[in-house]
Amino acid sequence: MQLAALRHRTESEDCFVISPHHVRIRFHSAKDDVKKIIVHYIDNYLPPKDAAEIEMEKVGSGQVEDHWVATLRAPYRRIKYTFEVIGEDGVHKIVGDRGIKDFSKKALLEDSSYFKLPYLHKIDMDMTPDWVKHTVWYQIFPERFANGDKSNDPKNVKPWNPEDHPGREDYYGGDLQGVIDHLDYLQKLGVNGLYFCPIFKAGSNHKYDTIDYFQVDPEFGDKDLFAKLVNEAHKRGMKIMLDAVFNHLGDQSMQWQDVVKNGEKSRFANWFHINHFPVTEYHDPSKGEGDPEYETFAFEKHMPKLDTANPEVQDFLLEIATYWVKYFDIDAWRLDVANEVDHHFWRRFHDAVTAIKPDFYIVGEVWHSARPWLNGDEFTGVMNYPYTLQIEEHFFKKKTTAKEMVEHLTDQLMMYRDMNNQAMMDMLDSHDTARILTVAGDDQALALQALTFMFMQTGSPCIYYGTEMGMSGDNDPDCRKPMDWSKEDGDVWKQVNELVKFRLKYASTLGKGTIRLTVTPDNLIKVEREGQDHITVLFNTTDSVVEVESDAQLSQNCDGTKLLPKGFAAYVKH
């Protein structure tokens, strides 16, 4: 048995409270190396000789590890536990708080063998909003969704043409009235969460260079119109998520312009990371121009980075964060470039918004491992790119086999507590990436197969506007084409609509149930979801026709009992 591979960490994603009297624990071992794991557990103040036992379940295999799970009951809200590990080679060990010991009854009775949770505090539980697990998001890039009010169109607005290839400076006139005009459409599609890219006053079409956080961009409308949008969406059972750009300001903001004018004498000089004055020029290191005068988002000179360790900056941003929750009743913030802002600020942010709405949803933009932000005091979840990009690697790019993808995804699921996995925002494309149809080589069946696979995962799925219309588009800015309204009720629309309805019909299981990913002997990818219902979904990413059961509730390229390439078949047992 590979002792170096035996792994568990208490009070982490390997050990977390799921109710005042229950703890979920995970253990990790080398692949195909361990035969059985028995957990011995009891109250901290009771003798180990009276400990209960439970055998752990192997829930999946990753690249190099097997993953094991058990749920322990703590009647008095305290618990200590240890692992009895039996290897395939017969080696018998105890893995406890002070290391690995040879198994013996005597060692099992030693208090030092036990990990301890001193008390199961409800306030320390990483609770995530239940409504998120019953939500399908729809991402709207406001400038390109619909033009509902010609009177607020920018100068040189271009004709609405979904076949265009937008430039970075192009405007098409999309606005909030256009969204209001299409709320019934969105309700018909079935989505029940609307995620908006920034709507605040800014100097660009994308609005990530904020000028005034307290003003809706006049090109989109005003605050009265936004309040109407929120109210009308809420009437239809839809949640509203806004995009918060708190890492940086736009260079046309009042604060930065004061620094430009007054230099180090500006009262906002310490709001930013300024290396030296004046800041009227910007030397871009990526172009070999030397060290920059001030820190920015990436090396974008129009986006000077805020110093969020400054209490004045914190208070300013928290006033913004709470203002839109208090007075406009938004339900969620998506946090742009969240990983570049300090943890101290995000803890203050979390406390401020959840004090107003305890079930508020906080989503960070983090493109890599996000464990530091997901301990219950910062974000609810993150944009789950490390997970969904694995899907693209297999389905679209064929860089990995089905087995390799399943291993990667299983490892990824073990990185976070169950409740965080359930609150992740899953998306295959967005305003920052090429559209899935383009990545899929304009193969619509393949794009829909991958989208369906994503919808069957734990996490809250998100559709990028136009996916249901079969829109294509390369990397930014080409992925931001004007919405193609001519494809409503077309074949692709109907398939996406059916997928959304399936996800919401079985939201209790798909949103909160257990998940197990495997590959069948025929090389089909098998997703098993266990909860209120038992749902099994098979995906054929091979070039062969594979025999499956009949009577699938949701399918593509499935002819009776024959599952064709690029096909899937979903079965539900109550």
XYZ file of C-alpha atoms in Angstrom:
574
model
C 0.000 0.000 0.000
C 1.314 3.444 -0.925
C 1.311 5.151 2.460
C 2.438 8.477 1.011
C -0.797 8.634 -0.992
C -3.133 8.302 2.031
C -4.625 11.759 2.482
C -7.226 13.528 4.610
C -7.430 17.075 5.989
C -9.864 17.934 8.742
C -12.090 21.045 8.619
C -11.673 21.481 4.867
C -13.201 20.112 1.670
C -12.323 16.688 3.178
C -14.371 17.302 6.348
C -17.328 19.671 6.438
C -20.517 20.091 8.413
C -23.687 19.438 6.403
C -26.166 19.781 9.292
C -25.920 20.504 13.029
C -25.547 16.758 13.631
C -23.847 15.465 10.473
C -20.361 15.681 8.988
C -19.288 14.572 5.524
C -15.738 13.283 5.276
C -13.546 12.312 2.351
C -10.405 10.227 2.132
C -7.972 9.825 -0.760
C -5.723 6.894 -1.636
C -3.584 5.771 -4.558
C -5.553 4.395 -7.475
C -6.636 0.746 -7.124
C -4.461 0.461 -3.999
C -6.946 0.297 -1.116
C -9.532 -2.447 -0.625
C -11.567 -1.044 2.236
C -11.724 1.950 4.589
C -13.637 1.840 7.858
C -14.271 5.025 9.841
C -14.424 4.706 13.647
C -16.173 7.705 15.225
C -17.660 8.881 18.518
C -18.304 11.982 20.623
C -15.117 13.740 21.770
C -15.871 13.062 25.438
C -16.780 9.394 25.114
C -14.241 6.536 25.102
C -13.007 5.159 21.737
C -13.989 1.632 22.835
C -17.633 2.619 22.233
C -16.988 4.090 18.763
C -19.398 3.407 15.909
C -18.164 2.133 12.539
C -19.066 2.935 8.945
C -17.496 1.705 5.732
C -16.565 4.440 3.274
C -17.891 4.417 -0.281
C -15.489 4.802 -3.180
C -17.224 7.501 -5.230
C -14.784 7.887 -8.075
C -11.270 7.708 -9.432
C -9.164 10.651 -10.523
C -5.850 10.856 -12.329
C -3.812 9.213 -9.579
C -6.228 8.829 -6.653
C -9.342 7.003 -5.551
C -11.820 9.144 -3.616
C -13.838 7.838 -0.656
C -16.813 9.408 1.147
C -18.851 8.798 4.311
C -21.377 10.757 6.379
C -20.992 10.652 10.160
C -23.661 11.444 12.751
C -22.705 13.535 15.795
C -25.579 13.341 18.329
C -23.993 15.902 20.646
C -22.552 18.127 17.916
C -18.976 17.012 18.636
C -17.077 14.230 16.976
C -13.733 12.467 16.730
C -12.911 9.911 14.046
C -10.112 7.807 12.608
C -9.592 5.714 9.491
C -8.886 1.992 9.386
C -7.351 1.390 5.974
C -6.919 -2.064 4.442
C -4.795 -2.297 1.306
C -5.271 -4.594 -1.658
C -1.968 -6.143 -0.561
C -3.325 -6.874 2.931
C -1.440 -4.062 4.666
C -3.552 -2.804 7.583
C -3.125 0.751 8.940
C -4.730 3.437 11.074
C -4.644 6.974 9.661
C -5.300 9.539 12.358
C -4.531 13.000 13.636
C -0.901 12.195 14.469
C -0.002 10.192 11.427
C -0.100 6.574 10.236
C 0.153 3.612 12.615
C 0.060 -0.152 12.229
C -3.441 -1.376 12.972
C -4.107 -2.892 16.379
C -6.984 -2.841 18.834
C -4.731 -1.007 21.257
C -3.870 1.723 18.707
C -7.566 2.049 17.867
C -8.288 2.887 21.520
C -5.678 5.634 21.708
C -7.181 9.113 21.680
C -4.217 10.369 19.649
C -5.396 8.254 16.716
C -8.477 10.435 16.251
C -9.105 13.576 14.231
C -11.368 15.962 16.162
C -14.133 18.405 15.387
C -14.580 20.234 18.719
C -18.101 21.513 17.957
C -20.420 21.625 14.950
C -21.359 25.307 14.883
C -24.201 26.170 12.552
C -22.650 29.581 11.881
C -19.524 27.829 10.551
C -21.475 25.692 8.100
C -20.788 26.655 4.506
C -24.446 27.213 3.652
C -25.246 28.069 0.039
C -28.610 29.436 -1.183
C -31.075 26.692 -2.038
C -32.601 28.713 -4.896
C -29.309 28.661 -6.821
C -29.595 24.884 -7.136
C -32.942 25.364 -8.896
C -31.700 28.022 -11.320
C -30.708 28.015 -14.983
C -28.860 31.250 -15.779
C -28.938 33.212 -19.017
C -26.057 35.605 -19.618
C -26.924 38.892 -21.310
C -24.386 41.238 -22.882
C -26.729 44.268 -22.783
C -25.293 46.120 -25.797
C -25.993 43.136 -28.057
C -29.195 41.541 -26.763
C -31.963 43.827 -28.077
C -32.449 47.495 -28.957
C -35.711 48.503 -27.294
C -35.225 52.284 -27.294
C -33.680 54.022 -30.303
C -33.621 57.365 -28.475
C -30.650 56.360 -26.314
C -28.572 54.898 -29.149
C -24.908 55.977 -29.166
C -23.521 57.997 -32.043
C -22.532 55.972 -35.092
C -24.688 53.044 -33.993
C -24.493 50.205 -36.490
C -27.492 48.389 -38.012
C -28.558 45.308 -36.021
C -26.939 42.485 -37.962
C -26.333 39.071 -36.325
C -23.984 38.157 -39.195
C -21.637 41.044 -38.394
C -18.183 40.532 -36.930
C -18.104 43.309 -34.314
C -15.029 45.420 -33.761
C -13.942 46.456 -30.273
C -15.379 49.965 -30.633
C -18.662 49.076 -32.390
C -22.086 49.886 -30.970
C -25.416 48.333 -31.948
C -27.804 50.018 -29.487
C -28.788 47.193 -27.139
C -30.352 48.416 -23.884
C -32.444 47.511 -20.829
C -35.709 48.241 -22.593
C -34.736 45.558 -25.083
C -34.438 43.086 -22.214
C -37.797 44.127 -20.748
C -39.388 43.653 -24.172
C -38.091 40.069 -24.240
C -38.795 38.906 -20.684
C -41.736 36.861 -21.921
C -39.392 35.270 -24.454
C -36.912 34.369 -21.705
C -39.725 32.931 -19.620
C -40.814 30.839 -22.599
C -37.249 29.572 -23.029
C -37.484 28.474 -19.397
C -34.507 30.224 -17.801
C -35.056 31.652 -14.322
C -31.869 33.626 -13.669
C -30.557 36.606 -15.665
C -26.854 37.454 -15.431
C -26.001 40.877 -16.832
C -22.572 42.024 -17.905
C -21.938 45.521 -16.431
C -24.752 48.055 -16.778
C -23.096 51.007 -15.015
C -21.864 54.183 -16.720
C -18.632 53.443 -18.561
C -16.606 54.496 -21.571
C -16.908 51.358 -23.693
C -19.502 49.026 -25.193
C -18.606 46.283 -22.680
C -18.752 48.630 -19.609
C -15.930 46.932 -17.705
C -14.206 50.340 -17.415
C -16.611 51.839 -14.891
C -16.988 55.626 -14.626
C -19.898 55.812 -12.152
C -21.202 52.796 -10.221
C -24.279 54.650 -9.013
C -25.586 55.429 -12.492
C -26.997 53.104 -15.128
C -25.226 53.861 -18.397
C -27.448 56.319 -20.319
C -26.972 54.155 -23.423
C -28.832 51.393 -21.555
C -31.477 53.492 -19.768
C -31.709 54.770 -16.215
C -32.296 53.523 -12.674
C -36.081 53.722 -12.974
C -35.934 51.469 -16.018
C -33.634 49.041 -14.227
C -35.996 48.947 -11.227
C -38.819 48.090 -13.636
C -36.696 45.337 -15.164
C -35.971 43.795 -11.752
C -39.635 43.955 -10.721
C -40.853 42.449 -13.985
C -38.249 39.677 -13.802
C -39.128 38.880 -10.188
C -42.817 38.671 -11.157
C -41.792 35.915 -13.582
C -39.777 34.056 -10.950
C -36.433 35.181 -12.365
C -33.424 36.179 -10.254
C -31.139 39.072 -11.218
C -27.339 38.996 -11.081
C -25.223 42.074 -11.813
C -21.545 42.260 -12.697
C -19.328 44.092 -10.171
C -15.981 45.405 -11.378
C -14.240 46.132 -8.072
C -10.669 45.328 -9.072
C -10.252 48.496 -11.128
C -11.909 51.711 -12.276
C -12.182 53.177 -15.746
C -9.652 55.917 -16.468
C -12.474 58.368 -17.178
C -13.795 58.032 -13.634
C -13.840 61.124 -11.436
C -11.350 59.567 -9.020
C -8.707 58.707 -11.599
C -9.108 61.978 -13.455
C -8.412 63.787 -10.177
C -5.173 61.807 -9.855
C -4.247 62.680 -13.444
C -4.850 66.371 -12.734
C -3.411 66.716 -9.218
C -0.874 63.912 -9.037
C 0.292 62.950 -5.569
C -1.694 65.851 -4.102
C -4.975 64.243 -5.226
C -7.156 63.035 -2.384
C -7.552 59.809 -4.407
C -3.836 59.230 -4.932
C -3.772 56.419 -2.360
C -6.850 54.767 -3.864
C -4.671 53.172 -6.526
C -1.396 51.271 -6.847
C 0.778 54.077 -8.206
C 4.475 53.425 -8.714
C 5.477 57.008 -9.531
C 4.026 60.283 -10.745
C 2.926 61.715 -13.098
C 0.425 59.127 -14.386
C -0.271 60.913 -17.657
C 1.774 58.336 -19.564
C 1.665 54.570 -19.275
C 4.600 52.323 -20.088
C 3.396 48.861 -21.025
C 5.753 46.049 -19.948
C 4.091 43.660 -22.402
C 5.330 45.917 -25.219
C 8.836 46.255 -23.822
C 8.232 49.822 -22.653
C 9.620 49.336 -19.145
C 7.915 49.507 -15.752
C 4.393 50.968 -15.610
C 3.565 54.196 -13.791
C 0.605 52.510 -12.128
C -0.867 49.026 -11.729
C -3.798 48.039 -13.951
C -6.002 45.137 -14.870
C -3.632 43.061 -17.040
C -1.658 45.783 -18.883
C -4.769 47.744 -19.848
C -3.890 51.414 -19.257
C -7.559 52.450 -19.244
C -8.266 50.281 -16.161
C -6.170 51.472 -13.159
C -6.234 48.979 -10.287
C -7.871 49.961 -6.991
C -6.082 49.462 -3.677
C -8.766 47.473 -1.864
C -6.660 47.401 1.315
C -7.390 51.134 1.684
C -10.350 51.570 4.117
C -11.705 54.464 2.031
C -11.775 52.285 -1.080
C -13.403 49.472 0.881
C -16.147 51.753 2.182
C -16.723 53.179 -1.298
C -17.086 49.734 -2.879
C -19.226 48.353 -0.053
C -21.587 51.293 -0.427
C -21.993 50.326 -4.090
C -22.413 46.635 -3.306
C -25.138 47.222 -0.732
C -26.876 50.065 -2.637
C -28.026 47.839 -5.508
C -29.169 45.136 -3.101
C -31.048 47.495 -0.758
C -32.740 49.731 -3.275
C -33.105 47.535 -6.366
C -33.445 44.093 -4.775
C -30.858 42.325 -6.922
C -30.198 38.699 -5.957
C -26.559 38.153 -6.875
C -23.234 39.747 -7.745
C -20.766 38.283 -10.214
C -17.331 39.625 -9.251
C -15.007 40.503 -12.113
C -11.290 39.624 -11.742
C -12.158 38.453 -8.226
C -8.882 36.616 -7.682
C -6.863 39.853 -7.891
C -8.704 41.496 -4.962
C -7.559 40.809 -1.401
C -9.357 38.273 0.796
C -9.854 40.772 3.608
C -12.059 42.929 1.373
C -14.090 39.980 0.097
C -14.855 38.932 3.671
C -16.212 42.422 4.390
C -18.144 42.296 1.109
C -19.671 38.919 1.970
C -20.814 40.104 5.400
C -22.252 43.348 4.014
C -24.476 41.832 1.312
C -25.590 38.766 3.270
C -26.595 41.014 6.177
C -29.225 42.436 3.812
C -30.126 39.170 2.048
C -28.945 36.002 3.821
C -29.504 33.924 0.668
C -27.567 36.314 -1.583
C -25.483 34.608 -4.289
C -21.832 35.683 -4.701
C -19.955 34.375 -7.752
C -16.262 35.082 -8.224
C -14.464 35.097 -11.549
C -11.621 32.689 -10.802
C -10.207 30.650 -13.672
C -8.095 28.345 -11.482
C -8.351 26.455 -8.192
C -10.609 28.559 -5.960
C -10.323 26.859 -2.569
C -9.113 29.987 -0.705
C -12.334 31.836 -1.599
C -14.768 28.998 -0.812
C -14.663 28.584 2.956
C -18.056 30.150 3.604
C -16.876 33.682 4.359
C -16.207 35.025 0.849
C -17.862 33.539 -2.269
C -20.775 31.145 -2.676
C -19.199 29.712 -5.807
C -17.081 30.698 -8.788
C -17.387 30.622 -12.559
C -16.447 26.983 -12.946
C -14.031 27.290 -15.874
C -11.516 24.670 -14.612
C -14.386 22.176 -14.680
C -16.126 23.171 -17.902
C -12.916 23.626 -19.885
C -12.260 19.929 -19.257
C -15.543 19.237 -21.040
C -14.406 21.245 -24.065
C -11.026 19.461 -24.081
C -12.785 16.138 -24.647
C -16.008 16.900 -26.526
C -14.700 19.578 -28.887
C -10.926 19.377 -29.073
C -10.443 15.617 -28.544
C -7.330 16.369 -26.497
C -8.380 13.909 -23.802
C -10.094 10.524 -23.809
C -13.428 9.945 -22.084
C -11.582 8.224 -19.234
C -9.143 11.109 -18.828
C -11.945 13.685 -18.781
C -13.883 11.714 -16.156
C -10.751 11.461 -14.018
C -10.081 15.202 -14.248
C -13.696 16.092 -13.435
C -13.792 13.686 -10.485
C -10.627 15.234 -9.053
C -12.138 18.673 -9.573
C -15.285 17.739 -7.631
C -13.122 16.655 -4.694
C -11.512 20.103 -4.461
C -14.625 21.723 -2.967
C -17.309 20.981 -0.411
C -20.520 19.531 -1.839
C -22.477 22.726 -1.201
C -19.926 24.791 -3.141
C -19.983 22.360 -6.058
C -23.759 22.771 -6.079
C -23.407 26.575 -6.211
C -20.782 26.755 -8.953
C -21.710 28.678 -12.082
C -21.208 26.244 -14.969
C -20.801 27.678 -18.456
C -19.241 26.500 -21.712
C -18.966 29.968 -23.233
C -19.343 33.605 -22.268
C -18.473 37.155 -23.328
C -14.813 36.220 -22.689
C -14.633 33.079 -24.849
C -15.473 31.825 -28.318
C -19.007 30.460 -28.654
C -19.457 26.716 -28.235
C -20.742 26.242 -31.783
C -17.541 27.752 -33.151
C -15.335 25.717 -30.781
C -17.310 22.645 -31.879
C -16.361 23.331 -35.515
C -19.907 24.484 -36.380
C -21.196 21.009 -35.512
C -24.512 21.768 -33.825
C -25.153 18.206 -32.648
C -21.758 18.157 -30.960
C -22.362 21.565 -29.354
C -25.723 20.416 -27.972
C -24.242 17.144 -26.725
C -21.608 19.020 -24.709
C -24.178 21.546 -23.445
C -26.362 18.678 -22.241
C -23.409 17.046 -20.492
C -22.798 20.326 -18.647
C -26.468 20.550 -17.658
C -26.250 17.119 -16.034
C -23.419 18.167 -13.722
C -23.733 19.529 -10.224
C -23.607 23.331 -10.289
C -25.892 26.044 -11.641
C -25.798 25.990 -15.481
C -25.589 29.162 -17.553
C -26.451 29.713 -21.215
C -24.762 32.546 -23.108
C -27.306 34.637 -25.022
C -27.826 33.294 -28.531
C -26.732 29.722 -27.850
C -30.366 28.732 -28.175
C -30.388 30.385 -31.602
C -27.350 28.449 -32.786
C -25.175 31.570 -32.917
C -21.480 31.282 -33.702
C -18.590 33.580 -32.900
C -14.853 33.457 -32.386
C -12.983 34.952 -29.434
C -13.859 38.394 -28.068
C -15.134 40.590 -29.696
C -16.584 38.180 -32.277
C -18.483 36.277 -29.571
C -20.459 39.473 -28.893
C -22.529 39.607 -32.081
C -26.017 41.153 -32.048
C -28.638 38.598 -31.007
C -30.179 36.645 -33.889
C -33.893 36.906 -33.184
C -34.845 35.159 -36.450
C -34.085 31.693 -35.048
C -36.683 31.684 -32.246
C -38.635 28.396 -32.161
C -36.159 26.778 -34.576
C -34.776 23.268 -34.124
C -31.852 24.363 -31.935
C -34.133 26.580 -29.841
C -36.502 23.677 -29.230
C -33.678 21.393 -28.117
C -32.273 23.969 -25.695
C -35.771 24.684 -24.393
C -36.299 20.958 -23.783
C -32.949 20.744 -21.982
C -33.785 23.704 -19.712
C -37.165 22.187 -18.854
C -35.539 18.828 -18.034
C -32.989 20.466 -15.750
C -35.646 22.413 -13.837
C -38.066 19.479 -13.657
C -35.383 17.391 -11.927
C -33.615 20.297 -10.205
C -33.792 18.646 -6.792
C -31.680 15.730 -8.024
C -29.504 17.525 -10.587
C -28.940 20.516 -8.317
C -28.390 18.755 -4.992
C -28.035 15.024 -5.564
C -24.832 12.995 -5.559
C -22.868 12.606 -8.775
C -20.760 9.747 -10.093
C -18.881 9.855 -13.397
C -17.637 6.683 -15.081
C -16.921 5.233 -18.520
C -18.762 2.069 -19.608
C -17.076 -0.932 -21.283
C -18.459 0.424 -24.594
C -16.665 3.735 -23.889
C -19.829 5.706 -23.228
C -19.579 8.444 -20.617
C -21.998 7.669 -17.797
C -23.353 10.338 -15.463
C -25.308 9.034 -12.466
C -27.237 11.468 -10.278
C -28.894 10.204 -7.113
C -31.352 12.280 -5.115
C -35.110 12.558 -5.186
C -34.847 10.559 -8.421
C -32.181 8.348 -9.954
C -31.004 9.850 -13.235
C -28.572 8.108 -15.583
C -27.325 9.869 -18.709
C -25.153 8.218 -21.364
C -23.038 10.194 -23.852
C -21.537 8.686 -26.985
C -18.345 10.538 -27.903
C -17.031 7.567 -29.925
C -17.344 6.949 -33.665
C -19.398 3.788 -33.107
C -23.072 2.979 -32.619
C -23.671 1.549 -29.128
C -26.655 -0.452 -27.874
C -28.549 1.179 -24.980
C -31.904 0.820 -23.251
C -34.994 2.252 -24.887
C -37.404 4.833 -23.441
C -34.986 7.683 -22.785
C -36.725 10.787 -21.399
C -34.289 13.123 -23.147
C -32.121 12.171 -26.096
C -30.264 13.134 -29.249
C -29.051 10.844 -32.019
C -30.748 7.948 -30.267
C -32.657 5.589 -32.533
C -34.596 3.322 -30.203
C -31.875 1.234 -28.595
C -29.036 2.552 -30.762
C -27.032 5.501 -29.450
C -25.248 7.119 -32.368
C -22.074 9.250 -32.257
C -22.697 12.745 -30.790
C -25.761 11.284 -29.079
C -27.005 11.150 -25.519
C -29.810 9.387 -23.688
C -31.181 10.303 -20.245
C -33.142 7.824 -18.099
C -35.090 8.704 -14.964
C -36.228 6.274 -12.275
C -38.476 7.534 -9.490
